[in-house]
Each structure stands twice: as structure tokens, then as C-alpha cells.
mmCIF file of C-alpha atoms in Angstrom:
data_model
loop_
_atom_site.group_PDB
_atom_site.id
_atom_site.type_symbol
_atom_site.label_atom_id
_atom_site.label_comp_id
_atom_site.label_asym_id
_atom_site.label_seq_id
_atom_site.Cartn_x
_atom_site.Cartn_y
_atom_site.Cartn_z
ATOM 1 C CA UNK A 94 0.000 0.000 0.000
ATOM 2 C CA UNK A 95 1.542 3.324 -0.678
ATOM 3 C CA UNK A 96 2.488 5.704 1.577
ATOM 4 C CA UNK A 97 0.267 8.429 0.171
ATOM 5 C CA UNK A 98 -2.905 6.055 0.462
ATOM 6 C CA UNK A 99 -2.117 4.937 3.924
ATOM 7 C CA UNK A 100 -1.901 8.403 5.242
ATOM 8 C CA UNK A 101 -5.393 9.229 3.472
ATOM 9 C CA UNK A 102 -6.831 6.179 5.722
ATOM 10 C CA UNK A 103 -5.464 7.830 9.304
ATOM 11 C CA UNK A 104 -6.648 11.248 8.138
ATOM 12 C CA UNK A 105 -10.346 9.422 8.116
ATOM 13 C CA UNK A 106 -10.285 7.321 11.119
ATOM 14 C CA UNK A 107 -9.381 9.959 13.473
ATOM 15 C CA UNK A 108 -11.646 12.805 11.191
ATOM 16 C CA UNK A 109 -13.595 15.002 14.264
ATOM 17 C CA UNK A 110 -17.212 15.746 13.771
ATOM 18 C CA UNK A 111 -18.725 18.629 15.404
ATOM 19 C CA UNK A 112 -22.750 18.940 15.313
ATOM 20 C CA UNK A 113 -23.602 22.857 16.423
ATOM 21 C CA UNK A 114 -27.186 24.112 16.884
ATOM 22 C CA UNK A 115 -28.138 27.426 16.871
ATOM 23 C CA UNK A 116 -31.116 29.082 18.974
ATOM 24 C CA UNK A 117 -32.036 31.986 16.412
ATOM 25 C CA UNK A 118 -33.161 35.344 17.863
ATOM 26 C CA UNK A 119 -37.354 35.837 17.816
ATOM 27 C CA UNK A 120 -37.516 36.526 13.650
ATOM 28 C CA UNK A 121 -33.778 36.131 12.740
ATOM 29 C CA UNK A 122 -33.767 32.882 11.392
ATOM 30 C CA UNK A 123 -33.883 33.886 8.117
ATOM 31 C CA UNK A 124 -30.929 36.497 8.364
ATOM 32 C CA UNK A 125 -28.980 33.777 10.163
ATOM 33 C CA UNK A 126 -29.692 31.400 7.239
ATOM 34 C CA UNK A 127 -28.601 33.847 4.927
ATOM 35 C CA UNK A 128 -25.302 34.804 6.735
ATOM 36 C CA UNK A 129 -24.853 31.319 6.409
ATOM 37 C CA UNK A 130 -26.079 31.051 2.469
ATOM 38 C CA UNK A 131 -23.731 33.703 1.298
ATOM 39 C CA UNK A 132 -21.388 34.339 3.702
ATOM 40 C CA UNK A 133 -19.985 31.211 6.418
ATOM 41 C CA UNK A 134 -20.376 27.875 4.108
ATOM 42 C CA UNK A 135 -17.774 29.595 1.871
ATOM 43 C CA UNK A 136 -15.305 31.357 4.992
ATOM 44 C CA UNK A 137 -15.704 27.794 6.681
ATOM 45 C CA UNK A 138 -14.046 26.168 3.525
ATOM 46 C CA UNK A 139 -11.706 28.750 3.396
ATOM 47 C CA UNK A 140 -10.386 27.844 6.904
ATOM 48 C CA UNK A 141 -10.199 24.294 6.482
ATOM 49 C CA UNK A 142 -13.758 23.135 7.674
ATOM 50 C CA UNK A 143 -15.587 20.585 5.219
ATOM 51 C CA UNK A 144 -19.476 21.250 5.261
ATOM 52 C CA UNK A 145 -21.346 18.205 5.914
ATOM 53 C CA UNK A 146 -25.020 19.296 6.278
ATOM 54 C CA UNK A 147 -27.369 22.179 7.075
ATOM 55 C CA UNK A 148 -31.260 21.349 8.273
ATOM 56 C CA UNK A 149 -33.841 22.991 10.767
ATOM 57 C CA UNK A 150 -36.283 20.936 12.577
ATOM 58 C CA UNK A 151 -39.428 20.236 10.526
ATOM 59 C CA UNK A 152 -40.990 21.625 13.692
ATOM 60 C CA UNK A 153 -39.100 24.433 14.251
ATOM 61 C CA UNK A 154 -40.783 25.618 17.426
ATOM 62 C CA UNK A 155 -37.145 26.955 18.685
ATOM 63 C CA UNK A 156 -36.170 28.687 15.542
ATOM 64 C CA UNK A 157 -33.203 25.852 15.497
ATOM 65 C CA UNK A 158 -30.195 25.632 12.901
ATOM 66 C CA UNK A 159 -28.578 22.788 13.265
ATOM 67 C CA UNK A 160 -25.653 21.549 11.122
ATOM 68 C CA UNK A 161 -22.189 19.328 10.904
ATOM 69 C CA UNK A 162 -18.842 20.310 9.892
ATOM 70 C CA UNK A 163 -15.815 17.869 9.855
ATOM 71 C CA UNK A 164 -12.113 18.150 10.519
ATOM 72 C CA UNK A 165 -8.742 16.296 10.295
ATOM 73 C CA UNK A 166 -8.101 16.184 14.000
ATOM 74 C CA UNK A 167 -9.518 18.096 17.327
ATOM 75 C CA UNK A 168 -6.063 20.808 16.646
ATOM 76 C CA UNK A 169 -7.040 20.749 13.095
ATOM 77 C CA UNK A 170 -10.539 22.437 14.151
ATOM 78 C CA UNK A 171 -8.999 24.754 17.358
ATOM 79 C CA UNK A 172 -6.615 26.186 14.230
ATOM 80 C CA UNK A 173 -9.592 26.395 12.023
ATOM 81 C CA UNK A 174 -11.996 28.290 14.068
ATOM 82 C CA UNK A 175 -9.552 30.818 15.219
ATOM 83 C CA UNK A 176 -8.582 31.723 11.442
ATOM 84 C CA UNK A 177 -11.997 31.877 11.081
ATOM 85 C CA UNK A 178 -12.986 34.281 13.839
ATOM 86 C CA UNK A 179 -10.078 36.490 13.301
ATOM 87 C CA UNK A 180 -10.840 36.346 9.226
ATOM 88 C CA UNK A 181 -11.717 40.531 8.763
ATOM 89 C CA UNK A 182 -14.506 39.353 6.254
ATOM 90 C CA UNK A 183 -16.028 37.176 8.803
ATOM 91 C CA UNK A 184 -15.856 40.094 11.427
ATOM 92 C CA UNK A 185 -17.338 42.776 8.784
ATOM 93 C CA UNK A 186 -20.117 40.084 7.793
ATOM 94 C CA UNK A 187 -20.751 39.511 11.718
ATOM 95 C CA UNK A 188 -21.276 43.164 12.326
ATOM 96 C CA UNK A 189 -23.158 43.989 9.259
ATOM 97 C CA UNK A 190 -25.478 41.147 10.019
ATOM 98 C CA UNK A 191 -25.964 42.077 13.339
ATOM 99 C CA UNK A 192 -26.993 45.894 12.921
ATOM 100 C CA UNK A 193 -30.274 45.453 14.200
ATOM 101 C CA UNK A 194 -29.751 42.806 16.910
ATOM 102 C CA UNK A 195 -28.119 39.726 17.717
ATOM 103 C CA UNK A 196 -28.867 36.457 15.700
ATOM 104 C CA UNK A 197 -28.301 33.889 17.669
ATOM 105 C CA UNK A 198 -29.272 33.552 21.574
ATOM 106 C CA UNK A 199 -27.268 29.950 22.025
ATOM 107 C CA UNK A 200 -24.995 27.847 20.610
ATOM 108 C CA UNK A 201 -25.101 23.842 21.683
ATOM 109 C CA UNK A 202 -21.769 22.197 20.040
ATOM 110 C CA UNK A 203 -21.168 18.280 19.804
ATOM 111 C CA UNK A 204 -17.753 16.691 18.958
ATOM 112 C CA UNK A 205 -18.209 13.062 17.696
ATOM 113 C CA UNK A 206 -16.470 10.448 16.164
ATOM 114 C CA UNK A 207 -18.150 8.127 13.539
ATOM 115 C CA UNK A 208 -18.799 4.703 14.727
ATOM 116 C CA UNK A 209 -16.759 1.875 13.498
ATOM 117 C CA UNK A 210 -20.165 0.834 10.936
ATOM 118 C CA UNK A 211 -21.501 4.424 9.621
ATOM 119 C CA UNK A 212 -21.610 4.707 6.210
ATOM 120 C CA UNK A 213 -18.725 7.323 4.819
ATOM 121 C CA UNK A 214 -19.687 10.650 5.970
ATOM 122 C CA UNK A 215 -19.702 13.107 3.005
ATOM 123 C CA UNK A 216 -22.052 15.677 1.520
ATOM 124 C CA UNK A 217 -24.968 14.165 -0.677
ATOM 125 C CA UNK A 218 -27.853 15.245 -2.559
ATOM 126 C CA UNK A 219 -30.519 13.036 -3.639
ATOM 127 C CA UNK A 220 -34.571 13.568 -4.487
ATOM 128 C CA UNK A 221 -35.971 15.678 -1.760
ATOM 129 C CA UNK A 222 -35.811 13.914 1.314
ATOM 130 C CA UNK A 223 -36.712 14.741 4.827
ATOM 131 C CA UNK A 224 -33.642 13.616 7.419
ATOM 132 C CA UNK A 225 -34.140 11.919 10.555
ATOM 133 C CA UNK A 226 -31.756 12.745 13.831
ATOM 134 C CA UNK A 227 -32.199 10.174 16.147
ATOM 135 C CA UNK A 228 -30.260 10.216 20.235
ATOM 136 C CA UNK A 229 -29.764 7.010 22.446
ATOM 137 C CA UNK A 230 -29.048 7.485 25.815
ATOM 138 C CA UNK A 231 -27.612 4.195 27.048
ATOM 139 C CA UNK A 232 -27.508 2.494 30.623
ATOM 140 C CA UNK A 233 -24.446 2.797 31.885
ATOM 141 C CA UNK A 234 -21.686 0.793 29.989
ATOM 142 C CA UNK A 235 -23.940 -0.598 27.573
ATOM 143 C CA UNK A 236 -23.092 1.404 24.426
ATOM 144 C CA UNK A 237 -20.587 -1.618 22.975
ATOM 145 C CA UNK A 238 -24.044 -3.731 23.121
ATOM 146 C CA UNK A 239 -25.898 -0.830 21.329
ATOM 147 C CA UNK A 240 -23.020 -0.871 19.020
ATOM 148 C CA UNK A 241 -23.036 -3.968 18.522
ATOM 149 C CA UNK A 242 -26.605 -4.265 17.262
ATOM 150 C CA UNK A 243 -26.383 -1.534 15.498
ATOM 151 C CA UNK A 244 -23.218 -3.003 13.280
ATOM 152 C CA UNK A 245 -24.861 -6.974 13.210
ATOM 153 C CA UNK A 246 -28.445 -5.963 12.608
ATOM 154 C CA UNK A 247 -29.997 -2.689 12.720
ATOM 155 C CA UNK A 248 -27.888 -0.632 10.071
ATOM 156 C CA UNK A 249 -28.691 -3.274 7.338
ATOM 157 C CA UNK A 250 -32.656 -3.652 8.467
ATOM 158 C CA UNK A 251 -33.358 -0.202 8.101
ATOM 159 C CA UNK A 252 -31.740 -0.843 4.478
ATOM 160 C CA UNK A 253 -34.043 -3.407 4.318
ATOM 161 C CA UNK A 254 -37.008 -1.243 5.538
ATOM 162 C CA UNK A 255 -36.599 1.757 3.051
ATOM 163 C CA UNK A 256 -34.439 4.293 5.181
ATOM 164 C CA UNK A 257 -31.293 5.503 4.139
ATOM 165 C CA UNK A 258 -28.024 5.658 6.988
ATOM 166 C CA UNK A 259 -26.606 8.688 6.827
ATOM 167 C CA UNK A 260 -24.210 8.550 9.437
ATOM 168 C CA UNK A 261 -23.777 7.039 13.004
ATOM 169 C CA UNK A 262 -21.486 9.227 15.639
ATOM 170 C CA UNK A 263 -20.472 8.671 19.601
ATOM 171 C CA UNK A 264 -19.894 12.097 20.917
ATOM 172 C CA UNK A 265 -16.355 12.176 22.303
ATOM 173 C CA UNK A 266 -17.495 14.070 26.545
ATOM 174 C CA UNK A 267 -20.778 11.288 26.098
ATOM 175 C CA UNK A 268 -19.771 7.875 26.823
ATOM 176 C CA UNK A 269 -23.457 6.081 26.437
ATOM 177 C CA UNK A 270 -24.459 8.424 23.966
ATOM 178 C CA UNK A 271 -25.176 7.139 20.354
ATOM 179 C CA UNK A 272 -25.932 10.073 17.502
ATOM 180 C CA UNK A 273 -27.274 9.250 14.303
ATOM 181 C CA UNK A 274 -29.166 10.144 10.915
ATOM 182 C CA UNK A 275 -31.824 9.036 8.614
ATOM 183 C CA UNK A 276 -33.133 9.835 5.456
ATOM 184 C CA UNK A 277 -36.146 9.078 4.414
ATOM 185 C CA UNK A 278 -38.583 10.375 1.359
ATOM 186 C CA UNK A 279 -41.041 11.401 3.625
ATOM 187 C CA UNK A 280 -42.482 11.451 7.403
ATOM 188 C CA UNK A 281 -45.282 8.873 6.273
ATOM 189 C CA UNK A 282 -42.208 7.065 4.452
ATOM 190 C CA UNK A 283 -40.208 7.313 7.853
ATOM 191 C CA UNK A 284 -43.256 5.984 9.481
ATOM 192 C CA UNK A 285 -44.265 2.694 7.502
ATOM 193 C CA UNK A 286 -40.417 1.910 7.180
ATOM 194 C CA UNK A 287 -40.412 1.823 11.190
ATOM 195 C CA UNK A 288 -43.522 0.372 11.481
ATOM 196 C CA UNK A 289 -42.063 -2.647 9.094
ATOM 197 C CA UNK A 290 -38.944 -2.795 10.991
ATOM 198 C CA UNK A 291 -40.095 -3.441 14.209
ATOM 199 C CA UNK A 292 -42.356 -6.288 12.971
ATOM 200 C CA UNK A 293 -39.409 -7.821 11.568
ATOM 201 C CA UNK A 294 -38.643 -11.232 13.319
ATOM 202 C CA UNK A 295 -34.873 -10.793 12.296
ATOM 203 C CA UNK A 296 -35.397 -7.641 14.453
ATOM 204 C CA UNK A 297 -36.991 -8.564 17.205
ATOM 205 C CA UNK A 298 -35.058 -11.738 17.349
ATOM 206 C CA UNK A 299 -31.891 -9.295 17.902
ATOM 207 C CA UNK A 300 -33.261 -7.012 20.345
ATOM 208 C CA UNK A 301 -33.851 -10.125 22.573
ATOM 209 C CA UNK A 302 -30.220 -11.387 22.131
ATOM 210 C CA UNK A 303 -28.847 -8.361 22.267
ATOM 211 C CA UNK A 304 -30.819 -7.596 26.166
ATOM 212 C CA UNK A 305 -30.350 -10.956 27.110
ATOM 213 C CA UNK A 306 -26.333 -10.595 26.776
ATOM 214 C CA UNK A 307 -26.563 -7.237 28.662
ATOM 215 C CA UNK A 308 -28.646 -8.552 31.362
ATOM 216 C CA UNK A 309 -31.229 -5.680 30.571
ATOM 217 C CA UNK A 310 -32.550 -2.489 28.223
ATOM 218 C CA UNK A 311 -29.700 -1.281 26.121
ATOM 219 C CA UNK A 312 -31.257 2.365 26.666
ATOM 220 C CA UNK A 313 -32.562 4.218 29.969
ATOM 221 C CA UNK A 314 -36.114 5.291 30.037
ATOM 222 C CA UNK A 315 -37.270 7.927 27.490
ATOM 223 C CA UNK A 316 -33.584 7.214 26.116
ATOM 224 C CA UNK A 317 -34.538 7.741 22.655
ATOM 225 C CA UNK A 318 -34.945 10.788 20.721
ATOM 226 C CA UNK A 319 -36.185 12.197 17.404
ATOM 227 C CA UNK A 320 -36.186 15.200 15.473
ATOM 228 C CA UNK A 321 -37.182 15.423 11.810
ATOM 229 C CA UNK A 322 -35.453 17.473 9.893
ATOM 230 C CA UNK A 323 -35.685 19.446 6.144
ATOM 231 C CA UNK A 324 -32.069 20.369 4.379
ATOM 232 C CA UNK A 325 -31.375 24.094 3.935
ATOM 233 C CA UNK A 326 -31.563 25.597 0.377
ATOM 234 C CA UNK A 327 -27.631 25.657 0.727
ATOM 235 C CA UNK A 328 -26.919 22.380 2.798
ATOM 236 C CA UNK A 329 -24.131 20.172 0.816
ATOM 237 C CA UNK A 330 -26.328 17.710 1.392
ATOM 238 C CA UNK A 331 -30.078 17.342 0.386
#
């Protein structure tokens, strides 16, 4: 294997995901989005940051941005960000945006790494599609079982079952935390697929096995989480 193609393989396995959400000000989501739209996608590739996605929530009740950028390493993204916020366009875009108010009340961040069985993690666009971002909270210690299921069964049934895997993530500060995304053609598509998949026997057959070998749920109460989600008119990936 040559050099060249071996170092391309370490880049990716130790590539650093960062999910942010924004809490848009009361009626500046729309000049955040476009701050973003002609402005930040471009400054963020300028500084080294690779735009994976841009979506708010289908039900946007908290006037939500949410997207995912990826770097080479955890330095790779300190260097990148302060480039970025010391780049005098981003500073004269930030003010001139920002004229009449501030447009964003609070930032969440979330560095990840990909699980061992996502799918490559890369921009796509496809028919319109509505994305899926689904959170397990694990008991404690029994994300490897979660994994586990996930890479033997789950990932491949939901193939089965009409969904698309985007990507699967563990944030790096949340040890039985599992992130992941979905895309599906529609909520009522999203629906029937999951309403298929758990009447699967292969399914259920797994979930048993899978408890049975952890002595228990994989996930604490309430541990699971979704948001739908609709792409951005600039997101990479639709």
C-alpha cells in the first residue's frame, strides 16, 4: 500500500465531527440562514472546515439551525476556528449582520467520532428527502451492546425497511451516547419503514439477544430521541 494512500486512511479514522445548533433570535432565522447562504459555508471552507449538512427541525418551534462540519483532527478544528474568527470578512459580515440585533441567543456544540459501521460521511444530494436525527441514551456501559446491534443488525434492516443511513457518531465528553441520521422520502415514508422494521422477526429476534447478553434495556427510560429534519436551500447535502 503506498504511503500516500495509507496516510489518506489515518486522516479518516481519526476525522472530528462537530454537530452545532443554533437558537435563532425571535424573527432572525432567516438572516442567520442567509449569513450562512452567502457568507460562512464559503469562509468555513476557506479555513479548512468541510461542510457536511445544514437542516432545521421540521418543527421548528425553537427557531433551530442545526448543522455538521468535519475536521482532520480536534487541533485541526482549534486552528480552524480561530482563522476563522479572526478572518476581517467574517468580522465585517458579523457586524453587518448584526446591525439590528443579535442572531443567535445559544450555541449547543457536539464533537463526535463516527462509529466503526456508519456509512462514509460526506455531503450528498438526492430527491428531496426529509432527514431523521435520532439520540440514544444508554444504561451505563452498555453502548458496545448498542453498538453492537447496530453493526450486526440494525444498520442493514433499516436498508431493508426503506431508510437511508446517513451517518452514526459517539460524541467524544458522552460515553453512552449514540448520535445518528436518517433519510427518508417522507415522514409517512419514515413511518411505515419503522412500522415494518419493528415487525421484523430478524429484528426482534436481535433485540432479545442483544438484552439478554446485557442482562437488561440497552437504553434508559425515554432514552430515545427524534427530530425530523428538512435540508437548507444551501446544505451540501439534500
Amino acid at each position: 500500500m503506498k504511503t500516500s494512500l495509507v496516510s489518506f486512511l489515518l486522516s479518516v479514522a481519526v476525522r472530528v465531527f462537530e454537530m452545532r445548533v443554533y437558537f435563532a433570535a425571535p424573527g432572525k432565522l432567516d438572516d442567520l440562514n442567509a449569513r450562512f447562504r452567502n457568507h460562512t459555508l464559503a469562509l468555513f471552507e476557506k479555513h479548512g472546515m468541510e461542510n457536511i449538512g445544514y437542516w432545521v427541525p421540521i418543527d421548528n418551534k425553537e427557531n433551530k439551525l442545526v448543522y455538521i462540519l468535519a475536521y482532520p483532527s480536534r487541533e485541526a478544528r482549534e486552528t480552524s476556528w480561530k482563522a476563522f474568527t479572526s478572518d476581517p470578512e467574517w468580522k465585517k459580515t458579523a457586524k453587518e449582520s448584526e446591525a439590528n440585533g443579535k442572531l443567535v441567543n445559544k450555541v449547543d456544540s457536539t464533537f463526535m467520532k463516527a462509529a466503526d459501521y456508519s456509512p462514509a460521511i460526506k455531503p450528498s444530494r438526492m430527491e428531496p428527502r426529509v432527514f431523521e436525527l435520532r439520540t440514544y441514551t444508554t444504561r451505563e456501559g452498555r453502548l458496545p451492546n448498542l453498538n453492537k446491534r447496530f453493526r450486526d443488525h440494525t444498520v442493514n434492516l433499516f436498508e431493508k425497511h426503506g431508510m437511508t443511513n446517513f451517518g452514526y457518531w459517539v460524541p467524544t465528553d458522552k460515553p453512552d451516547t449514540l448520535i445518528y441520521l436518517l433519510a427518508h422520502k417522507t415522514r409517512d415514508a419514515a413511518k411505515a419503514s419503522f412500522a415494518a422494521f419493528g415487525a421484523d422477526q430478524e429484528w426482534e429476534k436481535a433485540k432479545k439477544a442483544s438484552e439478554e447478553e446485557a442482562g437488561g434495556s440497552l437504553t434508559i427510560q425515554d432514552g430515545v430521541k427524534s427530530e425530523f429534519l428538512t435540508p437548507t436551500d444551501y446544505s451540501p447535502t439534500k
